[in-house]
Coordinates of C-alpha atoms and ligand atoms in Angstrom, one line a residue:
X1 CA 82.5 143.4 174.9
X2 CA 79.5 145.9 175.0
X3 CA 80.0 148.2 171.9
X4 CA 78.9 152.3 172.5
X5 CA 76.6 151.9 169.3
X6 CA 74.5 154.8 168.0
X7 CA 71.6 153.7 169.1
X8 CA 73.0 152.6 172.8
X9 CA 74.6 156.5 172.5
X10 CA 71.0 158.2 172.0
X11 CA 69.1 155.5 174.6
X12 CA 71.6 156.6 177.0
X13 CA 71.0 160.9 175.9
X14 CA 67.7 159.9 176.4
X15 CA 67.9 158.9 179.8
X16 CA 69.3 162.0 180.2
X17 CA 67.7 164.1 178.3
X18 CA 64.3 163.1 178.0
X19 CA 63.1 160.1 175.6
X20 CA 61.1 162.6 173.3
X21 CA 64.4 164.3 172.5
X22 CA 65.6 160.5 170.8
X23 CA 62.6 159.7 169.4
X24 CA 63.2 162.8 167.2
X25 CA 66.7 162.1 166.2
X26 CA 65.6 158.8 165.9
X27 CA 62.5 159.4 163.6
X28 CA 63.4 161.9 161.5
X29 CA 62.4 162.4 158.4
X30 CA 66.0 163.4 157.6
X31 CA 67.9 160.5 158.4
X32 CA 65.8 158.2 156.2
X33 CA 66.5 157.9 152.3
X34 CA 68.4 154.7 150.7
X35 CA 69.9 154.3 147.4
X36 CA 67.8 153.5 144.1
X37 CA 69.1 149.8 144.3
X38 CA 70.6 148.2 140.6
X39 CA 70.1 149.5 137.4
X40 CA 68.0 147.3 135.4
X41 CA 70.1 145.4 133.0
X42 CA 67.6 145.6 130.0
X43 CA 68.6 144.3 126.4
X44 CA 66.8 143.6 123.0
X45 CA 65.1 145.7 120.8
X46 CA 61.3 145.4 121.1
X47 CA 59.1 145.0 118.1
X48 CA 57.6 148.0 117.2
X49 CA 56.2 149.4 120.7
X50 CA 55.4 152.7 121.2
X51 CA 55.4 154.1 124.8
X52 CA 53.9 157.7 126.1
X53 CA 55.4 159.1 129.1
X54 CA 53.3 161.0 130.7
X55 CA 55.3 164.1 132.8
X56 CA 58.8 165.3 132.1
X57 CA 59.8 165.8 136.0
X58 CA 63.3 163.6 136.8
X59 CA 61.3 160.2 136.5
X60 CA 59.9 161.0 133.2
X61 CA 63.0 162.1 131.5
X62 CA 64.6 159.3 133.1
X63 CA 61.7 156.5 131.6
X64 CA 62.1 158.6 128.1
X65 CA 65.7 158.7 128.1
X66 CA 66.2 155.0 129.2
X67 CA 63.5 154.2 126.5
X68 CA 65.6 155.7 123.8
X69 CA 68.5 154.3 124.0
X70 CA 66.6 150.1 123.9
X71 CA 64.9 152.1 120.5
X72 CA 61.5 152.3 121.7
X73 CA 59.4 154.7 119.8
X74 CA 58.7 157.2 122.5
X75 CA 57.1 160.6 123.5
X76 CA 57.0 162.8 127.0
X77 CA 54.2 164.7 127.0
X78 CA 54.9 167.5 129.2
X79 CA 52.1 170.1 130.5
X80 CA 54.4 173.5 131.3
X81 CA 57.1 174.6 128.7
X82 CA 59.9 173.2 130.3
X83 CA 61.2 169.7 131.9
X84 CA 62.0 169.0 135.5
X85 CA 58.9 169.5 137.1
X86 CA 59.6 169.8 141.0
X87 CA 63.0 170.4 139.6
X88 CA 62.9 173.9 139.7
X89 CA 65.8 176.4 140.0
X90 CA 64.0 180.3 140.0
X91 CA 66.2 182.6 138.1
X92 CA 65.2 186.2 136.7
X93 CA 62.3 186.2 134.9
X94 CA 60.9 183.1 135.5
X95 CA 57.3 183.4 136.5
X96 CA 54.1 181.6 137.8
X97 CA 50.8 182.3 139.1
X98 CA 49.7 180.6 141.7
X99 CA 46.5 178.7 142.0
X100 CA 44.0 180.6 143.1
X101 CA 45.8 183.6 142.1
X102 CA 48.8 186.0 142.5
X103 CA 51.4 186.3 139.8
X104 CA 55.1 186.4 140.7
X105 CA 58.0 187.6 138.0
X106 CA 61.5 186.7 139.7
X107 CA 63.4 190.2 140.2
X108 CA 67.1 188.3 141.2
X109 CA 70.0 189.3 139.1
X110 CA 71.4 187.2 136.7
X111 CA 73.4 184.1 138.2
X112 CA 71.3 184.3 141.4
X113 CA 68.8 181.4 141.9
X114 CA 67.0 179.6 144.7
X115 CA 65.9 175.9 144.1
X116 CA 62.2 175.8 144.9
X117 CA 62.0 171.9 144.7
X118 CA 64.6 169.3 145.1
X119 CA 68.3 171.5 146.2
X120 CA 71.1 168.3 147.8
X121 CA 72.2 165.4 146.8
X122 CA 73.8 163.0 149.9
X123 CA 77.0 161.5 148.2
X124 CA 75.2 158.0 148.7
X125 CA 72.5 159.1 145.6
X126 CA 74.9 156.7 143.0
X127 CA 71.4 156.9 140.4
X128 CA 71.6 161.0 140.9
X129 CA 75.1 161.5 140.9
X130 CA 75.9 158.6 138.2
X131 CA 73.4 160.4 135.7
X132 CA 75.1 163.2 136.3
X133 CA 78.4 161.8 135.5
X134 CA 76.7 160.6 132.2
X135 CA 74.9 163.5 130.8
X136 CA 78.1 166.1 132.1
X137 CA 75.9 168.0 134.5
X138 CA 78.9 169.5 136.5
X139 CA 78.3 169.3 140.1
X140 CA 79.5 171.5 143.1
X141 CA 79.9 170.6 146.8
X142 CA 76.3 171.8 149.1
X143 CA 77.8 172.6 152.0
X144 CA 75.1 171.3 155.1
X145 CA 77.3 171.8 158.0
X146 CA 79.1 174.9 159.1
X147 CA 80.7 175.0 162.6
X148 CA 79.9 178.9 162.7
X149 CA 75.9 178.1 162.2
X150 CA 73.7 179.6 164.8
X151 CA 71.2 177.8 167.2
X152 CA 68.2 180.1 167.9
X153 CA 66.0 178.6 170.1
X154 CA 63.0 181.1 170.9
X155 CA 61.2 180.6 174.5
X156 CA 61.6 176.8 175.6
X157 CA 65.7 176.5 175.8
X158 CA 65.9 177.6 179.4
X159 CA 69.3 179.8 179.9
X160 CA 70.0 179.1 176.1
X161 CA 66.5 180.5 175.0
X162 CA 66.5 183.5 172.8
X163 CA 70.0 183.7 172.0
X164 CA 72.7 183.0 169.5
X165 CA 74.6 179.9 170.0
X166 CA 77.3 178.4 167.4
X167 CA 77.4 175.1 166.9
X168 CA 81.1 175.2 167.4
X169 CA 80.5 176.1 171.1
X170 CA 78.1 173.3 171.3
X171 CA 79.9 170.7 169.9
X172 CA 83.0 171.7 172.0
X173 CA 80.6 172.0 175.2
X174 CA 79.3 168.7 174.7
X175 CA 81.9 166.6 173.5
X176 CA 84.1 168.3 176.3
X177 CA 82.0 167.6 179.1
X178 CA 81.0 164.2 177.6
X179 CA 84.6 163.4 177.8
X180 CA 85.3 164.9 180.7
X181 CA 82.5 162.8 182.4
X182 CA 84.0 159.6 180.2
X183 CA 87.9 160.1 181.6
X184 CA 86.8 160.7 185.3
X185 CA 84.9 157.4 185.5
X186 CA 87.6 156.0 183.5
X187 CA 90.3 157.7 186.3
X188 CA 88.0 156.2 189.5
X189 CA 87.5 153.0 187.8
X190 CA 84.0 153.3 187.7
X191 CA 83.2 152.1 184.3
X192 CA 81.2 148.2 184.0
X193 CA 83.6 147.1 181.5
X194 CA 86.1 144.6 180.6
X195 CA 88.9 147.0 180.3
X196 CA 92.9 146.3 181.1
X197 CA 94.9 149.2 182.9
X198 CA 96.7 149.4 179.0
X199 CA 92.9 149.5 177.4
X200 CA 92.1 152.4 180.0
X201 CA 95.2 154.2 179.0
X202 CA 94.2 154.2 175.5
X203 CA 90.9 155.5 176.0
X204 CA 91.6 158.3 177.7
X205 CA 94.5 159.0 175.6
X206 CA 92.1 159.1 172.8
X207 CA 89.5 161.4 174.7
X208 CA 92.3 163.9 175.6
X209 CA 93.6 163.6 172.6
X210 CA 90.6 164.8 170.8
X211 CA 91.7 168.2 172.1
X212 CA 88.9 168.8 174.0
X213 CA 90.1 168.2 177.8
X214 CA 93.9 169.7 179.4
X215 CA 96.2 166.8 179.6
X216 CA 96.7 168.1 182.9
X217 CA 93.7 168.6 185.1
X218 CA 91.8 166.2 182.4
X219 CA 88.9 168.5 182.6
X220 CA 86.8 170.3 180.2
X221 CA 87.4 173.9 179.9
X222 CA 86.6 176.5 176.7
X223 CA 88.9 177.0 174.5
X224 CA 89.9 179.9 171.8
X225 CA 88.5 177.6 168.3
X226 CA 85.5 177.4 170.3
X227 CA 84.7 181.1 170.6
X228 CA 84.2 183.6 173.7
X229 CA 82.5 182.6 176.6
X230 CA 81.9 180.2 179.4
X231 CA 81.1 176.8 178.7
X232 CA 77.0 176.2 178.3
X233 CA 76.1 173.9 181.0
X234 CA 75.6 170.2 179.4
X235 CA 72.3 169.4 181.3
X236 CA 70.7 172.8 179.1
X237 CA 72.4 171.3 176.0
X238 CA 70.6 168.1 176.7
X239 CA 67.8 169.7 177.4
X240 CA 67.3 172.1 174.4
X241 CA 67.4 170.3 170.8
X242 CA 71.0 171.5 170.1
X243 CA 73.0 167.6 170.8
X244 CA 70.1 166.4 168.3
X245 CA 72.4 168.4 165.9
X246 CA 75.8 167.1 166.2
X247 CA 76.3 165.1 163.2
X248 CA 76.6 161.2 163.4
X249 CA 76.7 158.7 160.6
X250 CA 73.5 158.3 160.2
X251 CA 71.8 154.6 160.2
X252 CA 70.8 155.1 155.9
X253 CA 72.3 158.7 154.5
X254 CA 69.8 161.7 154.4
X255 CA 70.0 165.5 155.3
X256 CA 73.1 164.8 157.2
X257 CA 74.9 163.0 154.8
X258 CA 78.6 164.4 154.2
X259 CA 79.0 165.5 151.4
X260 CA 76.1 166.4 149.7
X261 CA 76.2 167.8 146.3
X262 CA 74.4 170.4 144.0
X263 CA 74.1 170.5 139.9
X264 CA 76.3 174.1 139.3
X265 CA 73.0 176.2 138.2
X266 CA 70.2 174.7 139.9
X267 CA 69.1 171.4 139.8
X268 CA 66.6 171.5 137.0
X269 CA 70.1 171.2 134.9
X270 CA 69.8 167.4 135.9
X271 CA 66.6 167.0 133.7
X272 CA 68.3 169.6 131.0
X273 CA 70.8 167.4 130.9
X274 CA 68.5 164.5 129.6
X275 CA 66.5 166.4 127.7
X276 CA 70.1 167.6 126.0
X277 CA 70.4 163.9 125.5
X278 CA 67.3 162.8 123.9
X279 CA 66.0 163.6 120.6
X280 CA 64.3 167.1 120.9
X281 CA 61.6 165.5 118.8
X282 CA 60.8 163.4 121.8
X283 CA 59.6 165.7 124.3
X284 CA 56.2 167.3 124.0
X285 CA 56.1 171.0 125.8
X286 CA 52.7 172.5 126.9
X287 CA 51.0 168.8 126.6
X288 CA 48.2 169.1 129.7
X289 CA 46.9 165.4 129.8
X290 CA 43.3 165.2 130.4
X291 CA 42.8 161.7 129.3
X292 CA 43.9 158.5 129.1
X293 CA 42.0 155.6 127.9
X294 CA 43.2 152.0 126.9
X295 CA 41.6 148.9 125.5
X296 CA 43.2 145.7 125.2
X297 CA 45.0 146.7 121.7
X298 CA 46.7 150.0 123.0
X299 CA 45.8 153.2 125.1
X300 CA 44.8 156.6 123.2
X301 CA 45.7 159.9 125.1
X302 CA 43.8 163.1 124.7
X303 CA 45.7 166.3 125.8
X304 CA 45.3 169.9 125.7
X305 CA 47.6 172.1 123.5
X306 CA 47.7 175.1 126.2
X307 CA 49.4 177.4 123.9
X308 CA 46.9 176.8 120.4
X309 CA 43.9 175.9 123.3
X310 CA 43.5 172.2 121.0
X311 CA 42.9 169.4 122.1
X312 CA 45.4 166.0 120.5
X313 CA 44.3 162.7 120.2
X314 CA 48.1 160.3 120.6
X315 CA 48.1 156.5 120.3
X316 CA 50.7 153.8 121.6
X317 CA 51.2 150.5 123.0
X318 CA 51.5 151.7 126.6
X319 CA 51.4 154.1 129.1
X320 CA 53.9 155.6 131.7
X321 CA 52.4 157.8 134.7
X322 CA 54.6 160.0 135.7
X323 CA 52.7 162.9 136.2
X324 CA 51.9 163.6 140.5
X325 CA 49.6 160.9 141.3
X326 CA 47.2 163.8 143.1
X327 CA 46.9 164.5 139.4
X328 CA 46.4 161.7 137.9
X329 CA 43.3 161.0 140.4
X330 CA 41.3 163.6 138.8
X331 CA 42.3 162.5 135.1
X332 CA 39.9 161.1 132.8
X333 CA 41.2 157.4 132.8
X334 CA 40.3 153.7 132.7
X335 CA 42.6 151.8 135.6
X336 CA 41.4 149.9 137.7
X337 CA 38.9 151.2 140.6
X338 CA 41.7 148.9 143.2
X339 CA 44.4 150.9 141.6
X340 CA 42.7 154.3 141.2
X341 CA 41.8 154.0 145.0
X342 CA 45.7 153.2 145.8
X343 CA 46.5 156.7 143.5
X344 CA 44.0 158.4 145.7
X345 CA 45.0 157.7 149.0
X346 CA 48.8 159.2 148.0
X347 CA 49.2 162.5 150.3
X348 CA 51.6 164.8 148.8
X349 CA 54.0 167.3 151.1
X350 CA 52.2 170.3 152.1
X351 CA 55.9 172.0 150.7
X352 CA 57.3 175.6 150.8
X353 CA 60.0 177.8 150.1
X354 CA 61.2 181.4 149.7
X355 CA 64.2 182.2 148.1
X356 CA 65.5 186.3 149.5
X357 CA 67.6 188.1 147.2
X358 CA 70.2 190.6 149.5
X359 CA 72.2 193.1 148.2
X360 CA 75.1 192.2 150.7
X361 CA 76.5 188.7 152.0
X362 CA 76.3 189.8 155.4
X363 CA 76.0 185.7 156.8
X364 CA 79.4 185.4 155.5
X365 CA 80.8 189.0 155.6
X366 CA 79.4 189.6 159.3
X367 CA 79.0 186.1 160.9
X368 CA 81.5 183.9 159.0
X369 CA 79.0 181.6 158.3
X370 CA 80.0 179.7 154.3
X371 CA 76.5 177.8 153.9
X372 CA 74.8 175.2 156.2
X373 CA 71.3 176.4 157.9
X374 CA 70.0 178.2 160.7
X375 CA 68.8 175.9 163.6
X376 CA 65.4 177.5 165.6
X377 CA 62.4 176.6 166.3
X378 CA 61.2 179.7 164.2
X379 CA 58.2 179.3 162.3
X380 CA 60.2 179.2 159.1
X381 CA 61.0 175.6 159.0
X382 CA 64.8 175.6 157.3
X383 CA 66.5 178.7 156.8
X384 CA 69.6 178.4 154.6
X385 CA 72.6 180.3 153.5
X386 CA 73.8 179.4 149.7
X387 CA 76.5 177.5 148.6
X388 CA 77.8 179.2 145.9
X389 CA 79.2 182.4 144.2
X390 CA 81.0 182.7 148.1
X391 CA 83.0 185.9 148.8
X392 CA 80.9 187.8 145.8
X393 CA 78.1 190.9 146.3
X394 CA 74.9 190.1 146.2
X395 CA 73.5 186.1 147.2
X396 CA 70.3 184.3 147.7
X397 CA 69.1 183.4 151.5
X398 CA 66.2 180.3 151.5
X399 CA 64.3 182.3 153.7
X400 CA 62.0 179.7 154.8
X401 CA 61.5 175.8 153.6
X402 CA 58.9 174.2 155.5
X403 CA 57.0 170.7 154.6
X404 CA 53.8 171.5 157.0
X405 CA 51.4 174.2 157.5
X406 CA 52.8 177.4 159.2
X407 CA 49.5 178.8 160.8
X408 CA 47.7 180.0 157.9
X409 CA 50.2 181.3 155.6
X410 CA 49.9 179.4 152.9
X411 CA 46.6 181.8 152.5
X412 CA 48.6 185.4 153.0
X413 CA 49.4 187.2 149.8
X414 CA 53.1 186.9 148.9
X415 CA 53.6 190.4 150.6
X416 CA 52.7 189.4 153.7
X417 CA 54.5 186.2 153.7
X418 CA 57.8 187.6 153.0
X419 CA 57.1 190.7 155.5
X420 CA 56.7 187.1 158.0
X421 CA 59.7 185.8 157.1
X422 CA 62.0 189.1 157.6
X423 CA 60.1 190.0 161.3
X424 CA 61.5 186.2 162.2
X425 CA 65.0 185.8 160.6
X426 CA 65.7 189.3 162.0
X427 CA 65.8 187.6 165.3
X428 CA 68.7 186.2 164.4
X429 CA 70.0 188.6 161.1
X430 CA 68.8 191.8 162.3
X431 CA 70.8 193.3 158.7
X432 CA 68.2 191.8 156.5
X433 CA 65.7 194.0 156.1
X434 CA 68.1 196.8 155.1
X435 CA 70.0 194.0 153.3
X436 CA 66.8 192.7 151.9
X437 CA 66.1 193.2 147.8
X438 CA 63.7 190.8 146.1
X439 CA 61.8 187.6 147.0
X440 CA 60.1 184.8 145.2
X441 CA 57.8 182.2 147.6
X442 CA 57.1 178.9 146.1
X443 CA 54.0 177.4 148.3
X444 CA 53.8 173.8 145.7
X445 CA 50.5 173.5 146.8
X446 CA 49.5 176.2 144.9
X447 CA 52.0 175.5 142.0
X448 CA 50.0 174.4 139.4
X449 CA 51.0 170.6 137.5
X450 CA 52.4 170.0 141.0
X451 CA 49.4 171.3 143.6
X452 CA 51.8 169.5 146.2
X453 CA 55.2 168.3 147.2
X454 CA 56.7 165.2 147.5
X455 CA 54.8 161.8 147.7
X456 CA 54.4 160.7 151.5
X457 CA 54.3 157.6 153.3
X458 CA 56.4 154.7 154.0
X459 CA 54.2 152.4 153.3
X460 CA 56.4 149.5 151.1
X461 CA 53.0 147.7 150.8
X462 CA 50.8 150.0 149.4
X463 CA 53.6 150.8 147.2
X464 CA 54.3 147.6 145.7
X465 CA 50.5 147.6 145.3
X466 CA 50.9 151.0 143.1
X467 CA 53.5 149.6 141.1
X468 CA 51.2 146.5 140.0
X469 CA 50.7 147.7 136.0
X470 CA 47.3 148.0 135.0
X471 CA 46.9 146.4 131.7
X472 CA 49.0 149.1 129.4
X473 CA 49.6 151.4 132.3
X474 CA 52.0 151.3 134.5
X475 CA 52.7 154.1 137.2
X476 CA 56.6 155.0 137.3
X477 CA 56.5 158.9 139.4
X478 CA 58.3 158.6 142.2
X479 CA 55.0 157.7 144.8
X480 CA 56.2 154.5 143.7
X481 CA 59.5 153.9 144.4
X482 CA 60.9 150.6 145.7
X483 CA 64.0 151.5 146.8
X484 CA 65.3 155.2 148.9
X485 CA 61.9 156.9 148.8
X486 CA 60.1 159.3 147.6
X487 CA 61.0 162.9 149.0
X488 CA 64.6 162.0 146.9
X489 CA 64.9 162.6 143.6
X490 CA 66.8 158.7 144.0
X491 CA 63.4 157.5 144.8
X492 CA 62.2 159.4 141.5
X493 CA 64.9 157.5 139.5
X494 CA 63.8 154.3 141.2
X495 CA 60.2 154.5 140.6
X496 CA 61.3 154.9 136.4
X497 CA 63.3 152.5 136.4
X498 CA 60.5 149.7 138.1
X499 CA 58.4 151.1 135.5
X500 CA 61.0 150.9 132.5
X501 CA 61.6 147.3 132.9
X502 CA 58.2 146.4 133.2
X503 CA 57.4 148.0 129.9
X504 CA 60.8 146.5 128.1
X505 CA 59.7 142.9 129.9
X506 CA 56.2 143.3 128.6
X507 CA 57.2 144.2 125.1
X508 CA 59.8 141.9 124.6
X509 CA 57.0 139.5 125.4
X510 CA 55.3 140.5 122.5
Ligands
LIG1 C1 60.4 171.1 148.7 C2 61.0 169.8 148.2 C3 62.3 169.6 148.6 C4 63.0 168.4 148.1 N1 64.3 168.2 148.4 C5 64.9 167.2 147.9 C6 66.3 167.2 148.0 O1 67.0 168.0 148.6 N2 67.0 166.1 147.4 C7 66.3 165.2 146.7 O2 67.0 164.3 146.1 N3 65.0 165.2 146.5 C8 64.3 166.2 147.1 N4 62.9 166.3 146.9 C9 62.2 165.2 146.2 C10 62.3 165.3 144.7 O3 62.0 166.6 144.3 C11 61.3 164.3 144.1 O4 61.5 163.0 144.5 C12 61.4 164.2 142.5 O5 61.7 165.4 141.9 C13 60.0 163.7 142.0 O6 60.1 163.5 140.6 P1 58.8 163.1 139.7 O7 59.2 163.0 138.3 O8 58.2 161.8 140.4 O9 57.7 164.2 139.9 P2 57.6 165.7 139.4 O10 58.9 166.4 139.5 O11 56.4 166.3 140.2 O12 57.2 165.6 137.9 C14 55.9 165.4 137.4 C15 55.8 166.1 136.1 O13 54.4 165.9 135.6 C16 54.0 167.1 134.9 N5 52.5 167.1 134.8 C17 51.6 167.4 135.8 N6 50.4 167.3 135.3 C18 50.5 167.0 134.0 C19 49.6 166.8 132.9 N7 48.2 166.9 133.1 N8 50.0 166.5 131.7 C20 51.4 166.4 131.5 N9 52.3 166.6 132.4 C21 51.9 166.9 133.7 C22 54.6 168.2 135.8 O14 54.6 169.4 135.1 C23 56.0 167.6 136.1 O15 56.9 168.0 135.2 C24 62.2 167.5 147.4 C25 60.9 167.7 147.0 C26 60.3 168.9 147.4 C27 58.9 169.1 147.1

């Protein structure tokens, strides 16, 4: 008997709708992430070792925590003044300057924050979520879905184009019709498949039962849950991207995982929470690496104290890179030319986001919408609506989270980004410019110690080839991950724990 698989589901949208609209479902970068595979079981205590992590982002801390507890004599040298690294929650006060120029001081109250990096965890994370079981990071539901959600599809959405459409009225409008379709073909007999008068029954017993079709006509029409309104005519919701959104189990867990989860507070607290673990000795602040050179007896690492302006000279047994590896190409260091040529031809996410400070919780006060995104083809990538402090004052929109180039505003001053992002979410939120209070725009790129995003490329080869140590170095940032990958902080965890057990194996060796 033929089973309705996912995949048979979206080959037979596609013939529908147009094979371009599968291949995106299909392809996306949101549906792909995995889990970090097994924990290394590592055990013995090394002779005396001594191990420099290089970069207190999630992989470091995890390397330098993980080292601690098999007693290795360990230090993370860390270039800003705090841990985390793409882990970055922007709260009041915090501040940077971006490369190449203008200096930002967050204005949000206290309590209100915008993750600028990493923001939700898909339940099937186990590494994330089991670190932050150990290290008592508390965790809080990130609500990705909301039924109330708008669709906003400017210009190319025939009669759905330019207007507000829930996603509860296109999930009823679909499924109904769908069904609808389903039971009539069922009712004339017109279905190609093994099926017995009882199995028939069932079926469309099931369909109506899903509430979407009257048990008496056995036909599709709206209904109160799904709002005002006539049905949307299926063929446009084919058409436009708004099926691609109607959540499915996806084939490994990503953006649409349910649930996801967030660390209450941001998510640098998963990296606080190591660094509350670990000897504070351990962990080096302001320690810009500018060289790292090793011989056959041990590698010697020069860095600059940023806050006396000296530079230290630091010894050790071996060497963990987890600094970005569009750093580490322009270091001062003696790997191999094969490897050095693998670090250079890592791209990094071209990465953005802007967190919007209003004075009134208008999504949820106005348009009953609890968290989940906006869906448009808008150029402001993502637009999001928090999960947490609901029903209060004052909250924090993600104005824009994009992971390409949006024209050329990576190049506008802050001011005229932000002014970019209000003229386009006002399409949909005309209340937020008078709503409208603070921002803070986050373009990684030009966030210095990062100068980029996430690690990109699939390639499990060149990956592997990454991961090959180099004498006493060994990469273990999460470019190098062999399990999930590497735009999940699971892939980050990984990539540590590849380069852990390489140093313990190696050490142990003698
Ligand atoms: C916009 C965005 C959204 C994301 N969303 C998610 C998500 O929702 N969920 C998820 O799980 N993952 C997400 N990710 C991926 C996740 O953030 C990464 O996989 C993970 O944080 C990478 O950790 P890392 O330790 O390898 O690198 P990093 O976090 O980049 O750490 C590198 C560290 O090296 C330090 N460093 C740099 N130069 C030097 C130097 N010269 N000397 C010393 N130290 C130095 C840096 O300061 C930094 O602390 C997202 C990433 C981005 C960019």
């Amino acid at each position: 008997m033929d089973i309705l698989t996912r995949r048979r589901f979206l080959e037979q949208l596609g013939a529908v709708g147009g094979s371009s609209l599968v291949f995106s479902a299909m392809t996306s970068w949101e549906l792909m992430a995995g889990s970090a595979g097994q924990k290394p079981e590592l055990s013995g205590r090394p002779a005396k070792s001594k191990v420099l992590v290089l970069g207190g982002g999630l992989s470091g801390m995890v390397v330098g925590y993980e080292l601690g507890k098999l007693g290795y004599d360990y230090q993370v040298l860390e270039a800003r003044d705090r841990v985390g690294g793409l882990q970055w929650a922007v709260k009041r006060g915090m501040e940077h300057t971006e490369v190449g120029g203008e200096r930002q001081i967050c204005a949000f109250d206290e309590g209100q924050y915008i993750n600028a990096g990493p923001w939700r965890i898909p339940y099937s994370h186990e590494a994330v979520l089991n670190y932050c079981r150990e290290l008592n990071v508390p965790v809080q539901v990130f609500l990705n879905e909301s039924d109330a959600n708008y669709f906003y599809v400017e210009g190319s959405a025939g009669p759905l184009s330019n207007k507000k459409v829930r996603l509860r009225e296109i999930k009823a409008d679909v499924t109904g019709q769908i069904n609808e379709l389903f039971v009539k073909a069922l009712d004339q007999g017109k279905l190609d498949l093994p099926l017995t008068a009882d199995d028939q029954k069932r079926i469309s017993n099931y369909l109506i039962g899903q509430g979407y079709l009257d048990s008496n006509t056995r036909s599709y029409r709206a209904f109160e849950n799904r709002g005002e309104g006539d049905p949307y005519a299926l063929m446009d919701l084919l058409r436009g991207p708004f099926a691609n959104r109607l959540r499915s189990v996806p084939a490994i867990e990503g953006t649409t995982a349910a649930p996801m989860f967030q660390p209450v507070g941001g998510m640098d607290q998963i990296s606080r929470g190591f660094q509350r673990a670990m000897d504070a000795k351990r962990i080096t602040f302001n320690a810009e690496v500018q060289k790292v050179l090793q011989s056959d007896t041990g590698v010697t690492v020069t860095y600059l104290d940023t806050k006396s302006k000296k530079p230290v000279e630091i010894s050790a047994d071996y060497v963990v890179l987890c600094m970005p590896l569009n750093l580490v190409a322009r270091l001062d260091i003696n790997i191999s030319p094969e490897l050095m040529a693998e670090v250079k031809a890592v791209n990094y996410s071209n990465s953005a986001k802007m967190g919007l400070q209003m004075k009134r919780r208008f999504w949820e006060e106005d348009d009953h919408i609890f968290g989940g995104h906006l869906y448009s083809n808008l150029p402001i990538g993502e637009f999001s609506y928090p999960s947490y402090d609901y029903f209060t004052k004052k909250g924090v929109l993600l104005g824009l989270y994009s992971n390409g180039p949006i024209g050329n505003l990576m190049d506008q001053p802050v001011a005229a980004r932000v002014e970019h992002v209000l003229t386009h979410a006002s399409k949909v939120h005309p209340q937020i410019r008078q709503e409208f209070e603070s921002a803070y725009a986050v373009w990684w790129r030009k966030v210095k110690y990062n100068e980029g995003g996430y690690a990109s490329g699939r390639n499990a080869e060149r990956r592997a080839r990454l991961s090959k140590a180099d004498n006493r170095i060994v990469v273990g940032s999460a470019a190098v991950t062999p399990h999930s990958e590497p735009d999940w902080q699971e892939g980050a965890i990984s990539a540590g724990w590849q380069a852990l057990k390489f140093i313990h194996e190696r050490a142990m060796r003698g």
